[in-house]
Tab-separated table of C-alpha atoms and ligand atoms in Angstrom:
chain	number	residue	atom	x	y	z
L	1	MET	CA	-10.030	-1.008	-20.434
L	2	ASP	CA	-7.277	-1.355	-23.033
L	3	GLN	CA	-4.038	-1.906	-21.095
L	4	ASN	CA	-2.294	0.695	-23.200
L	5	PHE	CA	-4.486	3.623	-22.317
L	6	LYS	CA	-2.725	6.291	-20.328
L	7	PRO	CA	-4.117	7.671	-17.048
L	8	GLU	CA	-5.563	10.787	-18.722
L	9	THR	CA	-7.654	8.625	-21.032
L	10	ILE	CA	-8.767	6.374	-18.178
L	11	CYS	CA	-9.814	9.452	-16.155
L	12	VAL	CA	-12.144	10.499	-18.943
L	13	GLN	CA	-13.332	7.183	-20.327
L	14	GLY	CA	-12.466	4.370	-17.906
L	15	GLY	CA	-15.095	2.269	-16.157
L	16	TRP	CA	-18.363	2.906	-17.978
L	17	LYS	CA	-18.608	1.110	-21.331
L	18	PRO	CA	-21.948	1.957	-22.935
L	19	LYS	CA	-23.322	-0.507	-25.445
L	20	LYS	CA	-25.493	0.282	-28.433
L	21	GLY	CA	-28.111	2.877	-27.572
L	22	GLU	CA	-27.010	3.257	-23.947
L	23	PRO	CA	-26.228	6.661	-22.386
L	24	ARG	CA	-22.795	8.037	-23.261
L	25	VAL	CA	-22.550	9.460	-19.744
L	26	LEU	CA	-22.541	7.104	-16.750
L	27	PRO	CA	-26.119	7.127	-15.446
L	28	ILE	CA	-27.131	7.145	-11.785
L	29	TYR	CA	-28.786	3.811	-11.111
L	30	GLN	CA	-30.948	5.203	-8.346
L	31	SER	CA	-32.435	1.854	-7.488
L	32	THR	CA	-31.998	-0.256	-4.389
L	33	THR	CA	-32.966	-3.406	-6.185
L	34	PHE	CA	-32.752	-5.283	-9.483
L	35	LYS	CA	-35.251	-7.530	-11.202
L	36	TYR	CA	-34.930	-11.226	-12.144
L	37	ASP	CA	-37.190	-13.557	-14.055
L	38	THR	CA	-36.894	-16.690	-11.976
L	39	SER	CA	-36.323	-17.478	-8.369
L	40	GLU	CA	-33.410	-19.693	-9.363
L	41	GLN	CA	-31.566	-16.820	-11.065
L	42	MET	CA	-31.822	-14.830	-7.868
L	43	GLY	CA	-30.776	-17.772	-5.702
L	44	LYS	CA	-27.551	-18.185	-7.647
L	45	LEU	CA	-26.611	-14.583	-6.921
L	46	PHE	CA	-27.037	-15.133	-3.201
L	47	ASP	CA	-24.826	-18.202	-3.404
L	48	LEU	CA	-22.142	-16.228	-5.292
L	49	GLU	CA	-22.647	-18.783	-8.084
L	50	ASP	CA	-23.493	-16.107	-10.611
L	51	THR	CA	-22.597	-12.436	-10.920
L	52	GLY	CA	-25.162	-9.696	-11.225
L	53	TYR	CA	-26.826	-6.905	-9.310
L	54	PHE	CA	-29.521	-7.641	-6.804
L	55	TYR	CA	-29.252	-5.125	-4.009
L	56	THR	CA	-27.342	-1.835	-3.959
L	57	ARG	CA	-25.748	-2.539	-0.573
L	58	LEU	CA	-23.712	-5.219	-2.373
L	59	GLN	CA	-23.390	-3.864	-5.870
L	60	ASN	CA	-24.773	-1.151	-8.088
L	61	PRO	CA	-23.892	-0.441	-11.729
L	62	THR	CA	-22.998	3.222	-11.124
L	63	ASN	CA	-20.728	2.363	-8.223
L	64	GLU	CA	-19.191	-0.528	-10.071
L	65	ALA	CA	-18.258	1.589	-13.092
L	66	VAL	CA	-16.576	4.166	-10.868
L	67	ALA	CA	-14.744	1.510	-8.832
L	68	GLN	CA	-13.600	0.028	-12.138
L	69	LYS	CA	-12.245	3.399	-13.303
L	70	ILE	CA	-10.218	3.841	-10.108
L	71	THR	CA	-9.022	0.230	-10.359
L	72	GLU	CA	-7.783	0.934	-13.895
L	73	LEU	CA	-6.093	4.139	-12.746
L	74	GLU	CA	-4.244	2.245	-10.021
L	75	GLY	CA	-3.473	-0.705	-12.289
L	76	GLY	CA	-5.255	-3.148	-9.973
L	77	VAL	CA	-7.469	-6.179	-10.624
L	78	ALA	CA	-10.525	-5.398	-8.488
L	79	GLY	CA	-11.919	-2.485	-6.519
L	80	MET	CA	-14.885	-1.311	-4.497
L	81	LEU	CA	-16.323	1.995	-3.366
L	82	THR	CA	-17.151	2.743	0.250
L	83	SER	CA	-19.129	5.516	1.906
L	84	SER	CA	-15.990	7.275	3.160
L	85	GLY	CA	-12.234	7.012	3.313
L	86	GLN	CA	-12.564	5.866	6.903
L	87	ALA	CA	-14.841	3.001	5.854
L	88	ALA	CA	-12.261	2.093	3.186
L	89	ASN	CA	-9.463	1.988	5.755
L	90	PHE	CA	-11.559	-0.032	8.175
L	91	TYR	CA	-12.695	-2.582	5.576
L	92	ALA	CA	-9.269	-2.854	3.956
L	93	THR	CA	-7.742	-3.875	7.281
L	94	PHE	CA	-10.644	-5.686	8.967
L	95	ASN	CA	-11.020	-7.856	5.854
L	96	ILE	CA	-7.836	-9.684	6.826
L	97	CYS	CA	-7.635	-9.395	10.611
L	98	GLY	CA	-9.784	-10.020	13.636
L	99	ALA	CA	-9.704	-10.301	17.419
L	100	GLY	CA	-6.304	-11.504	18.595
L	101	ASP	CA	-4.489	-10.135	15.558
L	102	HIS	CA	-2.021	-7.315	15.239
L	103	ILE	CA	-1.190	-4.679	12.655
L	104	VAL	CA	1.850	-2.505	12.108
L	105	SER	CA	1.237	1.036	10.897
L	106	ALA	CA	3.278	4.113	10.186
L	107	SER	CA	2.510	6.695	12.857
L	108	ALA	CA	2.472	9.607	10.405
L	109	ILE	CA	-1.063	9.052	9.150
L	110	TYR	CA	-4.384	10.859	9.004
L	111	GLY	CA	-5.769	11.612	12.493
L	112	GLY	CA	-8.950	9.631	11.875
L	113	THR	CA	-7.012	6.549	10.826
L	114	PHE	CA	-4.732	6.955	13.852
L	115	ASN	CA	-7.834	6.818	16.074
L	116	LEU	CA	-9.371	3.961	14.090
L	117	PHE	CA	-6.289	1.807	14.636
L	118	GLY	CA	-5.301	3.026	18.086
L	119	VAL	CA	-8.726	3.191	19.746
L	120	THR	CA	-11.590	1.578	17.849
L	121	MET	CA	-9.819	-1.468	16.432
L	122	LYS	CA	-8.277	-2.069	19.840
L	123	LYS	CA	-11.830	-2.406	21.184
L	124	LEU	CA	-12.360	-5.148	18.591
L	125	GLY	CA	-9.313	-6.957	19.957
L	126	ILE	CA	-6.939	-5.916	17.180
L	127	ASP	CA	-3.691	-4.497	18.450
L	128	VAL	CA	-1.529	-1.965	16.638
L	129	THR	CA	2.107	-0.961	16.807
L	130	PHE	CA	2.869	2.450	15.355
L	131	ILE	CA	6.317	2.884	13.867
L	132	ASP	CA	8.404	5.733	12.480
L	133	GLN	CA	8.288	5.243	8.709
L	134	ASP	CA	11.732	6.751	8.314
L	135	ALA	CA	13.335	4.151	10.597
L	136	SER	CA	15.545	1.419	9.176
L	137	GLU	CA	14.242	-1.914	7.916
L	138	GLU	CA	15.727	-3.604	10.986
L	139	GLU	CA	14.059	-1.167	13.357
L	140	ILE	CA	10.628	-1.460	11.686
L	141	SER	CA	10.918	-5.254	11.519
L	142	LYS	CA	11.098	-5.390	15.320
L	143	ALA	CA	7.446	-4.315	15.486
L	144	PHE	CA	6.264	-7.508	13.761
L	145	GLN	CA	4.744	-10.358	15.763
L	146	PRO	CA	3.612	-13.852	14.740
L	147	ASN	CA	-0.004	-12.542	14.663
L	148	THR	CA	0.755	-9.465	12.530
L	149	LYS	CA	-1.532	-9.407	9.478
L	150	LEU	CA	-0.601	-6.267	7.560
L	151	LEU	CA	1.582	-3.200	7.241
L	152	PHE	CA	-0.091	0.176	6.658
L	153	ALA	CA	1.149	3.634	5.615
L	154	GLU	CA	0.253	6.708	3.520
L	155	THR	CA	2.082	7.572	0.285
L	156	ILE	CA	2.173	11.209	1.383
L	157	SER	CA	1.087	11.632	4.961
L	158	ASN	CA	-1.751	13.931	5.940
L	159	PRO	CA	-0.945	16.478	7.333
L	160	SER	CA	2.802	16.130	7.891
L	161	ILE	CA	3.614	15.612	4.169
L	162	GLN	CA	6.144	12.840	4.747
L	163	VAL	CA	6.930	10.689	1.725
L	164	LEU	CA	6.791	6.921	2.141
L	165	ASP	CA	9.614	4.763	0.845
L	166	ILE	CA	7.132	2.339	-0.717
L	167	GLU	CA	9.743	-0.185	-1.878
L	168	LYS	CA	11.291	-0.347	1.577
L	169	PHE	CA	7.869	-0.908	3.125
L	170	ALA	CA	6.903	-3.554	0.554
L	171	LYS	CA	10.128	-5.408	1.247
L	172	ILE	CA	9.544	-5.348	5.004
L	173	ALA	CA	5.906	-6.442	4.660
L	174	HIS	CA	6.726	-9.296	2.292
L	175	SER	CA	9.650	-10.516	4.362
L	176	HIS	CA	7.098	-11.003	7.168
L	177	GLY	CA	4.562	-12.628	4.856
L	178	VAL	CA	1.967	-9.846	5.056
L	179	PRO	CA	0.543	-7.409	2.501
L	180	LEU	CA	1.372	-3.707	2.352
L	181	ILE	CA	-1.714	-1.471	2.375
L	182	VAL	CA	-1.089	2.086	1.203
L	183	ASP	CA	-3.412	5.055	1.547
L	184	ASN	CA	-2.766	6.890	-1.723
L	185	THR	CA	-5.204	9.762	-1.136
L	186	PHE	CA	-2.766	12.670	-1.385
L	187	ALA	CA	-0.628	11.455	-4.287
L	188	THR	CA	-3.539	10.045	-6.336
L	189	PRO	CA	-2.793	7.518	-9.107
L	190	ILE	CA	-1.965	10.472	-11.355
L	191	ASN	CA	1.238	11.106	-9.421
L	192	CYS	CA	1.945	7.648	-8.016
L	193	ARG	CA	0.794	4.083	-8.577
L	194	PRO	CA	1.958	2.261	-5.442
L	195	PHE	CA	1.445	-1.215	-7.016
L	196	LYS	CA	4.411	-0.526	-9.293
L	197	PHE	CA	6.586	-0.343	-6.188
L	198	GLY	CA	5.268	-3.448	-4.442
L	199	ALA	CA	2.224	-2.263	-2.503
L	200	ASP	CA	-0.515	-4.923	-2.476
L	201	ILE	CA	-3.654	-2.960	-1.659
L	202	VAL	CA	-4.408	0.724	-2.110
L	203	VAL	CA	-7.061	2.751	-0.295
L	204	HIS	CA	-8.393	6.227	-0.989
L	205	SER	CA	-10.470	8.884	0.590
L	206	THR	CA	-12.146	9.837	-2.700
L	207	THR	CA	-13.505	12.820	-0.776
L	208	LYS	CA	-10.259	14.611	-1.576
L	209	TYR	CA	-8.665	15.113	-5.017
L	210	MET	CA	-10.700	12.404	-6.740
L	211	ASP	CA	-14.026	14.109	-6.104
L	212	GLY	CA	-12.046	17.322	-6.107
L	213	HIS	CA	-14.930	19.721	-5.594
L	214	ALA	CA	-15.764	18.986	-1.952
L	215	THR	CA	-19.219	17.671	-2.758
L	216	SER	CA	-19.171	14.004	-1.717
L	217	VAL	CA	-17.593	11.978	1.059
L	218	GLY	CA	-16.407	8.632	-0.261
L	219	GLY	CA	-13.725	5.985	-0.277
L	220	CYS	CA	-12.295	3.246	-2.415
L	221	ILE	CA	-10.250	0.049	-1.991
L	222	VAL	CA	-8.241	-1.412	-4.874
L	223	ASP	CA	-6.466	-4.773	-4.839
L	224	SER	CA	-3.417	-5.435	-6.997
L	225	GLY	CA	-4.199	-9.148	-6.908
L	226	ASN	CA	-0.510	-9.760	-6.219
L	227	PHE	CA	-0.576	-11.019	-2.651
L	228	ASP	CA	-0.680	-14.812	-2.544
L	229	TRP	CA	-3.118	-15.601	0.262
L	230	MET	CA	-2.862	-19.365	-0.285
L	231	ALA	CA	0.893	-19.171	0.323
L	232	HIS	CA	0.038	-17.908	3.839
L	233	LYS	CA	-2.904	-20.182	4.415
L	234	GLU	CA	-2.749	-20.306	8.192
L	235	LYS	CA	-2.463	-16.576	8.544
L	236	TYR	CA	-5.534	-15.625	6.490
L	237	PRO	CA	-8.236	-18.203	7.289
L	238	GLY	CA	-10.953	-15.769	6.157
L	239	LEU	CA	-9.668	-16.052	2.602
L	240	THR	CA	-8.235	-19.543	2.573
L	241	GLN	CA	-10.748	-21.572	4.579
L	242	PRO	CA	-14.452	-22.264	3.943
L	243	ASP	CA	-16.902	-19.412	4.655
L	244	PRO	CA	-19.889	-20.949	6.482
L	245	SER	CA	-22.044	-17.918	5.577
L	246	TYR	CA	-21.741	-18.880	1.871
L	247	HIS	CA	-22.061	-22.680	1.966
L	248	GLY	CA	-18.360	-23.148	2.578
L	249	ILE	CA	-16.799	-21.383	-0.393
L	250	VAL	CA	-13.089	-20.620	-0.145
L	251	TYR	CA	-12.547	-17.116	-1.529
L	252	ALA	CA	-8.918	-17.524	-2.574
L	253	GLN	CA	-9.789	-20.683	-4.506
L	254	LYS	CA	-13.068	-19.630	-6.058
L	255	PHE	CA	-12.248	-16.017	-6.941
L	256	GLY	CA	-8.481	-16.090	-7.496
L	257	LYS	CA	-7.121	-12.581	-7.803
L	258	ALA	CA	-10.517	-11.070	-7.009
L	259	ALA	CA	-10.744	-12.941	-3.669
L	260	TYR	CA	-9.931	-10.054	-1.357
L	261	ILE	CA	-12.427	-7.590	-2.867
L	262	THR	CA	-15.096	-10.279	-3.253
L	263	LYS	CA	-14.784	-11.125	0.429
L	264	ALA	CA	-14.879	-7.452	1.457
L	265	THR	CA	-18.047	-6.955	-0.609
L	266	SER	CA	-19.871	-10.147	0.216
L	267	GLN	CA	-19.033	-10.209	3.938
L	268	LEU	CA	-18.175	-6.729	5.188
L	269	MET	CA	-20.490	-4.741	2.938
L	270	ARG	CA	-23.231	-7.310	3.473
L	271	ASP	CA	-22.930	-7.096	7.249
L	272	LEU	CA	-21.685	-3.575	7.958
L	273	GLY	CA	-23.061	-1.779	4.907
L	274	SER	CA	-21.026	1.401	4.391
L	275	ILE	CA	-21.942	1.787	0.730
L	276	GLN	CA	-21.376	4.885	-1.308
L	277	SER	CA	-24.658	6.242	-2.650
L	278	PRO	CA	-24.953	5.980	-6.456
L	279	GLN	CA	-25.615	9.730	-6.464
L	280	ASN	CA	-22.234	10.371	-4.836
L	281	ALA	CA	-20.528	7.857	-7.109
L	282	PHE	CA	-21.899	9.803	-10.083
L	283	LEU	CA	-20.426	13.049	-8.712
L	284	LEU	CA	-17.152	11.283	-7.946
L	285	ASN	CA	-16.997	10.108	-11.539
L	286	ILE	CA	-17.394	13.642	-12.848
L	287	GLY	CA	-14.537	14.660	-10.566
L	288	LEU	CA	-12.387	11.820	-11.862
L	289	GLU	CA	-12.881	12.989	-15.445
L	290	THR	CA	-10.671	16.014	-14.716
L	291	LEU	CA	-8.411	14.526	-12.027
L	292	HIS	CA	-5.335	14.589	-14.265
L	293	LEU	CA	-5.796	18.275	-15.120
L	294	ARG	CA	-6.554	19.377	-11.602
L	295	VAL	CA	-3.762	17.427	-9.923
L	296	GLN	CA	-1.248	18.961	-12.303
L	297	ARG	CA	-2.455	22.494	-11.509
L	298	HIS	CA	-2.619	21.772	-7.769
L	299	CYS	CA	1.020	20.702	-7.885
L	300	GLU	CA	2.197	23.675	-9.976
L	301	ASN	CA	0.450	26.114	-7.652
L	302	ALA	CA	1.599	24.359	-4.476
L	303	LYS	CA	5.208	24.395	-5.590
L	304	LYS	CA	5.056	28.172	-6.122
L	305	VAL	CA	3.377	28.669	-2.757
L	306	ALA	CA	6.005	26.475	-1.062
L	307	GLU	CA	8.797	28.459	-2.724
L	308	TYR	CA	7.215	31.714	-1.598
L	309	LEU	CA	6.899	30.474	1.976
L	310	GLU	CA	10.442	29.103	2.013
L	311	ALA	CA	11.781	32.546	1.100
L	312	ASN	CA	9.651	34.414	3.639
L	313	GLU	CA	11.409	35.420	6.839
L	314	MET	CA	8.304	34.857	8.997
L	315	VAL	CA	8.221	31.192	8.065
L	316	ALA	CA	10.027	28.871	10.491
L	317	TRP	CA	9.885	25.770	8.307
L	318	VAL	CA	8.153	24.389	5.204
L	319	SER	CA	7.380	20.783	4.398
L	320	TYR	CA	6.831	20.186	0.696
L	321	PRO	CA	8.665	17.325	-1.014
L	322	ASP	CA	9.140	19.093	-4.357
L	323	LEU	CA	11.431	21.655	-2.736
L	324	PRO	CA	15.048	20.563	-3.326
L	325	LYS	CA	15.896	21.345	0.321
L	326	ASP	CA	13.106	19.132	1.649
L	327	LYS	CA	14.138	16.007	3.524
L	328	TYR	CA	11.908	13.909	1.263
L	329	TYR	CA	13.022	15.420	-2.051
L	330	PRO	CA	14.989	12.323	-3.182
L	331	LEU	CA	12.061	9.999	-2.386
L	332	ALA	CA	9.622	12.355	-4.091
L	333	LYS	CA	11.772	12.426	-7.229
L	334	LYS	CA	11.804	8.649	-7.260
L	335	TYR	CA	8.141	7.977	-6.544
L	336	PHE	CA	6.454	11.007	-8.107
L	337	PRO	CA	8.677	12.721	-10.649
L	338	ASN	CA	5.739	14.743	-12.007
L	339	GLY	CA	4.783	16.320	-8.690
L	340	SER	CA	3.609	15.243	-5.252
L	341	CYS	CA	0.385	16.918	-4.137
L	342	GLY	CA	-1.224	20.295	-3.551
L	343	VAL	CA	-0.824	20.368	0.202
L	344	VAL	CA	1.966	22.334	1.849
L	345	SER	CA	2.634	22.208	5.586
L	346	PHE	CA	4.545	24.937	7.360
L	347	GLY	CA	5.143	26.634	10.685
L	348	LEU	CA	5.408	30.335	11.467
L	349	LYS	CA	7.883	31.969	13.793
L	350	GLY	CA	6.031	32.871	16.967
L	351	GLY	CA	4.232	29.503	16.965
L	352	ARG	CA	0.588	28.803	17.561
L	353	GLU	CA	-0.536	32.358	18.296
L	354	VAL	CA	0.875	33.816	15.103
L	355	ALA	CA	-0.466	30.829	13.162
L	356	ILE	CA	-4.004	31.506	14.355
L	357	ARG	CA	-3.699	35.234	13.551
L	358	PHE	CA	-2.398	34.400	10.076
L	359	MET	CA	-5.244	31.997	9.378
L	360	ASP	CA	-7.937	34.310	10.691
L	361	ASN	CA	-6.798	37.018	8.285
L	362	LEU	CA	-6.778	34.988	5.093
L	363	LYS	CA	-9.468	36.111	2.669
L	364	LEU	CA	-9.265	33.782	-0.319
L	365	ALA	CA	-8.153	30.700	1.595
L	366	ALA	CA	-10.918	29.465	3.875
L	367	ILE	CA	-10.592	27.722	7.227
L	368	VAL	CA	-12.235	24.349	6.603
L	369	THR	CA	-11.708	20.805	7.836
L	370	HIS	CA	-11.530	19.655	4.278
L	371	VAL	CA	-8.345	19.341	2.267
L	372	ALA	CA	-7.432	18.684	-1.337
L	373	ASP	CA	-10.204	20.291	-3.318
L	374	ALA	CA	-10.383	23.009	-5.960
L	375	ARG	CA	-10.627	25.862	-3.429
L	376	THR	CA	-7.628	26.883	-1.377
L	377	SER	CA	-8.164	26.013	2.257
L	378	VAL	CA	-6.252	26.037	5.489
L	379	LEU	CA	-6.333	24.225	8.801
L	380	HIS	CA	-4.428	24.083	12.053
L	381	PRO	CA	-4.452	20.330	12.825
L	382	ALA	CA	-3.446	20.687	16.485
L	383	SER	CA	-6.568	22.827	17.046
L	384	HIS	CA	-8.845	20.982	14.630
L	385	THR	CA	-8.476	17.480	13.079
L	386	HIS	CA	-5.930	16.264	15.635
L	387	ARG	CA	-7.462	18.010	18.624
L	388	GLN	CA	-8.081	14.700	20.451
L	389	LEU	CA	-4.430	13.742	20.372
L	390	THR	CA	-2.092	14.453	23.246
L	391	GLU	CA	1.028	16.537	22.643
L	392	GLU	CA	3.004	13.290	22.588
L	393	GLN	CA	0.673	11.665	20.049
L	394	LEU	CA	0.808	14.825	17.928
L	395	ILE	CA	4.563	14.515	17.645
L	396	GLU	CA	4.226	10.771	16.962
L	397	ALA	CA	1.783	11.508	14.142
L	398	GLY	CA	4.292	14.001	12.717
L	399	VAL	CA	2.137	16.989	13.624
L	400	GLN	CA	4.121	19.809	15.150
L	401	PRO	CA	1.917	22.003	17.347
L	402	ASP	CA	2.577	24.984	15.059
L	403	LEU	CA	1.865	23.076	11.812
L	404	ILE	CA	-0.414	24.884	9.350
L	405	ARG	CA	-1.857	22.656	6.644
L	406	PHE	CA	-2.296	24.751	3.538
L	407	SER	CA	-4.245	23.051	0.761
L	408	VAL	CA	-3.457	24.920	-2.416
L	409	GLY	CA	-6.370	25.082	-4.839
L	410	ILE	CA	-6.526	25.608	-8.574
L	411	GLU	CA	-7.227	29.349	-8.497
L	412	ASN	CA	-4.687	31.763	-9.953
L	413	VAL	CA	-1.524	31.225	-7.922
L	414	GLU	CA	-0.652	34.930	-7.801
L	415	ASP	CA	-3.963	35.580	-6.076
L	416	ILE	CA	-3.240	32.809	-3.572
L	417	ILE	CA	0.222	34.174	-2.809
L	418	ARG	CA	-1.083	37.736	-2.456
L	419	ASP	CA	-3.610	36.465	0.067
L	420	ILE	CA	-0.869	34.741	2.050
L	421	ALA	CA	1.292	37.856	1.911
L	422	GLN	CA	-1.383	40.182	3.289
L	423	ALA	CA	-2.324	37.747	6.084
L	424	LEU	CA	1.337	37.300	7.054
L	425	GLU	CA	1.730	41.065	7.170
L	426	ILE	CA	-1.199	41.432	9.579
L	427	ALA	CA	0.007	38.481	11.680
L	428	ARG	CA	3.442	40.112	11.910
L	429	THR	CA	2.372	43.632	12.814
L	430	LYS	CA	-0.498	43.021	15.237
D	1	PLP	C1	-9.470	12.353	4.665
D	1	PLP	C2	-8.597	11.203	4.745
D	1	PLP	C3	-9.073	9.974	5.200
D	1	PLP	C4	-10.476	9.782	5.678
D	1	PLP	O1	-11.365	9.924	4.607
D	1	PLP	P1	-12.891	10.373	4.770
D	1	PLP	O2	-13.365	10.329	3.368
D	1	PLP	O3	-12.885	11.736	5.376
D	1	PLP	O4	-13.549	9.370	5.646
D	1	PLP	C5	-8.200	8.899	5.218
D	1	PLP	N1	-6.913	9.029	4.810
D	1	PLP	C6	-6.436	10.212	4.371
D	1	PLP	C7	-5.020	10.298	3.939
D	1	PLP	C8	-7.250	11.328	4.315
D	1	PLP	O5	-6.755	12.492	3.884
C-alpha cells in the first residue's frame, strides 16, 4: 500500500486490492487448490521459480491479503499467517534454529511460550536461557553463547504487564549478531511498531486484539527485512546455504529481504502445516478493520479502571504502565505515547482467597481464559493459564500468586467499574 497511509487507513483498506469487477470486500477463497493450464506452470511453482497459489497449506489469497495488511501495519516487508499465536512463535524461532542451538528469552512472557521454549523446544535439542528483561545490558549479555540464534521478548508481557525496552534489547541482540524477535500481541501495531526501535521480526497472537471479538484463534509473523543473514553466514545455514529440498536454492540470495518468510512458508508450513483457515483469516480481517478504534477505547477504559483500582484501599498493587506511578511509565511514554493496552494486572489485599471471591462475584466481567477482546474478562493466571508452573517459575515469569489479569473491554467504563466495585464489596465483607 501507499507508504504514506496512516495505520487507520491500512486497518480499513490494507492488503486486499480488488481489480476491475472484483469484490470490494475480501472474499473467502474456500478452496484447497488452484488450477493451472500446463504441467510446466505448476512445476515452476513447486521449484519456487514462479509465484502463485497452488495449495492452501502454502498460500491462499484470503490469507495472503490479511498477512499483507498486518505487514503494512507493522511496516515490514513480508508476513505470513499461522493457525495460532503459538504456531507463530514456534515457526518464528524454529525457522532459524535447530538441534544444538540456543536461544535467549525474557522470562516475563506468555505461559504457553514459556512452556514452548522451556519444555518442547528443549526436546528438539534447542536450549533456552531465560533472563530478567529489566536487567542491565551487561547482565543480559552474559546469557549469550556462541550457538545463540535469537533474542525473544514481548512488547508488553502477558500477564505481568511489563514494558520491554525494545532499543536496549535490539542493541544487545545485534551486538551478538542475532535478530530480536518481539511478540507484539498486547501493544498491537496501533500502539507500537517495534521495527522502528530495532526489532527484526514481530509475532502476534491475532486471537487477541486483532481479531478482537474472540471468534478465531490465529497468529502472524512479520519480518522487517532488516536482519542481514548473509553477514552471519555461518550462524544461519538454513538461510545462507543451499536447501536440498528445493534443488539447492539459497533463500537469502534468491529472495533477498523476503528470505526469512519464504523459508518459513516453503519449509515449515510445507512440512508442519499450521495454516490459518481462510474462513478465520476472513474474520480476522473484519476485526482488523476496526482495530484502531477498539484499541483506543480499550486503552481509555483500562486507564480509568487502573486509576479506580489504584485508589481503592482493598487493592494491594496495580500494574498498568499508563499510571504515572507505574515502574514502566517512562518506557511506556517512550514506546507507546498513545496508550499501552487494555489489560490491567493487580493484586488484592488478603491474597489468593480474596482474589477468587472477587472474581466469582463479578457479573459483567466473565472468567475466561481469553484476553484482549471486546468483552471484559478476568483470569487468575496462577490458577489457570500458568497452573503448570511451579511457584518459582511463576515468580520468574513475573506472575505473582495473587495476580488478577483484568482484560478491560469496550463496554461503557462506568458499568465496568460498578461491576468491580460491587464484587470488591462482597469479597471484603464475606
Ligand atoms: C495468547 C498469546 C499467545 C499464544 O497465542 P494463541 O493464539 O493462543 O496460540 C502468545 N503470546 C501472547 C503474548 C499471547 O497473549
